[in-house]
Short mmCIF file of C-alpha atoms in Angstrom, two decimals:
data_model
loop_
_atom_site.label_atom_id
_atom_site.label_comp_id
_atom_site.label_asym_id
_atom_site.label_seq_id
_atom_site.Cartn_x
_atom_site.Cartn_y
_atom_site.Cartn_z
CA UNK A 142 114.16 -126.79 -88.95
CA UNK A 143 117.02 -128.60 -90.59
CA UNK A 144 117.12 -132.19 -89.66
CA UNK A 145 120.55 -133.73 -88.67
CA UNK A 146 122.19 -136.48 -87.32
CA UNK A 147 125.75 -136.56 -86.81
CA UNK A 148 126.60 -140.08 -85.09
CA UNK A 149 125.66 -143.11 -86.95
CA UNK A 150 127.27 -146.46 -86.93
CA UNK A 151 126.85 -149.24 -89.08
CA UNK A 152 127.43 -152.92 -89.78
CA UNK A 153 131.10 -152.93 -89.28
CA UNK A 154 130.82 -151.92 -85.63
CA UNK A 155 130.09 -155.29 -84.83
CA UNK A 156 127.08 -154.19 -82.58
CA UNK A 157 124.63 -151.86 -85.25
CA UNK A 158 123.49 -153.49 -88.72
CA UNK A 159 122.35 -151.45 -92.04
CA UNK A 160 124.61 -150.52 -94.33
CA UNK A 161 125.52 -146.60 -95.22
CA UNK A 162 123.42 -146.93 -98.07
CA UNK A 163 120.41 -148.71 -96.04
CA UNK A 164 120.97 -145.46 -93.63
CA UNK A 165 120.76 -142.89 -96.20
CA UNK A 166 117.54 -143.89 -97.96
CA UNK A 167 115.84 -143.99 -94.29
CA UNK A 168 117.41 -140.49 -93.62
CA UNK A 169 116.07 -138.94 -96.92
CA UNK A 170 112.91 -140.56 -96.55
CA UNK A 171 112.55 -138.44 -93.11
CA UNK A 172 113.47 -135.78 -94.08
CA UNK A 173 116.92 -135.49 -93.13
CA UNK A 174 118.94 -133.14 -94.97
CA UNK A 175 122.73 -133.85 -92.89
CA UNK A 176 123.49 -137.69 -92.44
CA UNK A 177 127.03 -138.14 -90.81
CA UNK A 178 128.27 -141.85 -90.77
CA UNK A 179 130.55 -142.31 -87.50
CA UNK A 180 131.33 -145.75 -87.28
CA UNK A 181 133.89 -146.74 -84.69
CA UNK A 182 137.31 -146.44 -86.64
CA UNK A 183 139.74 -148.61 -86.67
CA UNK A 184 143.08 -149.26 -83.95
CA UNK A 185 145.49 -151.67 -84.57
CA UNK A 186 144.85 -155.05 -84.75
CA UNK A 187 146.75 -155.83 -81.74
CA UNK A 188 144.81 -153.16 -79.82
CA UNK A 189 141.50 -154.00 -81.11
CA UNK A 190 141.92 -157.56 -79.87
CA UNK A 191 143.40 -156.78 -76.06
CA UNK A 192 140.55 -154.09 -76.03
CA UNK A 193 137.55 -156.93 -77.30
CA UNK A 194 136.82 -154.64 -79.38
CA UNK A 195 134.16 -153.79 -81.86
CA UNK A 196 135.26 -151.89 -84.94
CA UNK A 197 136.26 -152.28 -88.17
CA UNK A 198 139.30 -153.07 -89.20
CA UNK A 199 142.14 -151.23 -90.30
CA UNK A 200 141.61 -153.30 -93.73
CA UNK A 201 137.79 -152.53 -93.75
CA UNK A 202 138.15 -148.90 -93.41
CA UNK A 203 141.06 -148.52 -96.34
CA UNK A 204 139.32 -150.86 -98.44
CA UNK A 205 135.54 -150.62 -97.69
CA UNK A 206 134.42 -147.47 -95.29
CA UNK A 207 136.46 -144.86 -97.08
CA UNK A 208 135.49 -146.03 -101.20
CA UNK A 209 131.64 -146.90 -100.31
CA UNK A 210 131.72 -143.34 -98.15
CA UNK A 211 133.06 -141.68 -100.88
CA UNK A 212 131.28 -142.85 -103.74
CA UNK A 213 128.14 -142.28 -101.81
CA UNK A 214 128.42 -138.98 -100.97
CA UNK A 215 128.71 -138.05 -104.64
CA UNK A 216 126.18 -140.16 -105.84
CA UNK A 217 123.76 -138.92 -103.21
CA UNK A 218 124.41 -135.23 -103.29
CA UNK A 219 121.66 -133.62 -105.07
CA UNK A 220 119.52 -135.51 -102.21
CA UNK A 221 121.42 -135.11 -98.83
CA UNK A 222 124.86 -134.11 -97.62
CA UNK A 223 126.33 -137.69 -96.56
CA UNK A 224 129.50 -136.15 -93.93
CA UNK A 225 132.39 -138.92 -93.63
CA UNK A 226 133.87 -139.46 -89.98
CA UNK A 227 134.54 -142.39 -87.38
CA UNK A 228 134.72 -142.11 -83.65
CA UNK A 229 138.05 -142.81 -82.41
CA UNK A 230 139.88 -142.83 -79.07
CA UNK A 231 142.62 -140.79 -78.65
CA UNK A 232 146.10 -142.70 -77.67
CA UNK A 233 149.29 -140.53 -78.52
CA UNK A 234 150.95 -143.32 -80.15
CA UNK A 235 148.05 -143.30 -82.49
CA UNK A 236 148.45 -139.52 -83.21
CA UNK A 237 149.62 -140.05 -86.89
CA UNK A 238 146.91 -142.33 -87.76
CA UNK A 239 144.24 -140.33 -85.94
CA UNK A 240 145.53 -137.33 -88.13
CA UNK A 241 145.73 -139.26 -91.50
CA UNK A 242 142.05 -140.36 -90.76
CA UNK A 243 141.28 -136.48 -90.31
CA UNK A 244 142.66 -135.86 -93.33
CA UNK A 245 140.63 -138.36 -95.10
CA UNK A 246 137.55 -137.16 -93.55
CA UNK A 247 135.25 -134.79 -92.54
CA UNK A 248 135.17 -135.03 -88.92
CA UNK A 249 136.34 -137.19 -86.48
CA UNK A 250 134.40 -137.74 -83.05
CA UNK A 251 136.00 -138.52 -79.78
CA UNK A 252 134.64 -141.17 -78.03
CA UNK A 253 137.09 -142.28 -75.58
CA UNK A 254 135.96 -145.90 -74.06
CA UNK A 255 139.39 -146.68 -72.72
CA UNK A 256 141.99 -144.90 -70.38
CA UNK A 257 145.36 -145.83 -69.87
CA UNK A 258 146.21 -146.69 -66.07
CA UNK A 259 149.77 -148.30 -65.43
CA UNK A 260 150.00 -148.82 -68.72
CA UNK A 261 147.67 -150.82 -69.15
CA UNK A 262 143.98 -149.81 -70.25
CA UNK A 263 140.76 -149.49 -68.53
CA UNK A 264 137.40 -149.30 -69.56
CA UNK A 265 135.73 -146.38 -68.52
CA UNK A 266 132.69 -148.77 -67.78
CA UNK A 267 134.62 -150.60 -65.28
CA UNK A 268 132.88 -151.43 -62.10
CA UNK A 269 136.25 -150.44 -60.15
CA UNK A 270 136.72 -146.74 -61.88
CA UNK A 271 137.59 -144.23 -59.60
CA UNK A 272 138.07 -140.80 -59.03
CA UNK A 273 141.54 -141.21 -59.73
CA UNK A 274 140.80 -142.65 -63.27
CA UNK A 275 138.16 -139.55 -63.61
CA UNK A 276 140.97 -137.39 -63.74
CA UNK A 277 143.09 -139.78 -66.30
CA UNK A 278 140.02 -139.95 -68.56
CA UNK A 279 139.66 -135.66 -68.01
CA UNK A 280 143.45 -135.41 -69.31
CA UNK A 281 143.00 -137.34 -71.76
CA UNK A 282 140.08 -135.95 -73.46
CA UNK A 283 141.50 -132.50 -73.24
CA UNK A 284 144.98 -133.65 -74.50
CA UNK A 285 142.37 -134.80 -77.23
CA UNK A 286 140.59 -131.92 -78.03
CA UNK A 287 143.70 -129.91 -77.52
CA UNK A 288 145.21 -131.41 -80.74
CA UNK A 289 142.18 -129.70 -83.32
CA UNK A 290 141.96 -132.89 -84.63
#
């Protein structure tokens, strides 16, 4: 049985600790042969702030997530396959950064904690969601999924 696990986050979600080093050395010593690192990728600033939101930065991913991910994934390679991806929320004005992240990665995963209601956005753990805002969220995600990204 090959041992996987595609959805990790680390330090710079603000809620999981380890680093993607920490998290690789655990997986090999389990036996894990596929390790994808998924933290929660970055929004703007300005987004990430209305939203209380915990990610990294814009300036952590371009400057820490992507080198350490990289350099990683060569050093470790006779060892494990280290995958590169963030979970992300899909917002059309965000469409060229979701799609330069793509690029620079090997997955993305949708994970879609926010829907946009009167423009203004709603947590889709919000004690007041509807079924209304069900059917926001459902368009959403497949407008998501609908891009390939």
């Amino acid at each position: 049985m090959r041992i996987s696990n595609y959805h990790t986050h680390i330090y710079l979600c603000k809620h999981a600790s380890g680093t993607i080093e920490e998290y690789l050395n655990k997986a090999i010593s389990l036996g894990y042969q596929v390790l994808g690192i998924s933290d929660h990728g970055p929004l703007s600033d300005e987004l990430t702030s209305l939203l209380r939101s915990r990610r990294m930065s814009i300036r952590e991913y371009k400057d820490e997530y992507l080198s350490v991910l990289n350099k990683l994934k060569n050093e470790y390679s006779s060892k494990i396959t280290l995958l590169r991806a963030v979970e992300i929320e899909f917002y059309e004005e965000y469409i060229t950064q979701i799609t330069k992240m793509r690029k620079e990665l090997d997955y993305l995963v949708l994970g879609q904690h926010e829907i946009i209601i009167n423009n203004s956005y709603k947590s889709v753990y919000s004690k007041t969601f509807n079924k209304d805002d069900i059917k926001v969220y459902v368009d959403t995600v497949v407008k998501a999924m609908n891009t390939g990204l």
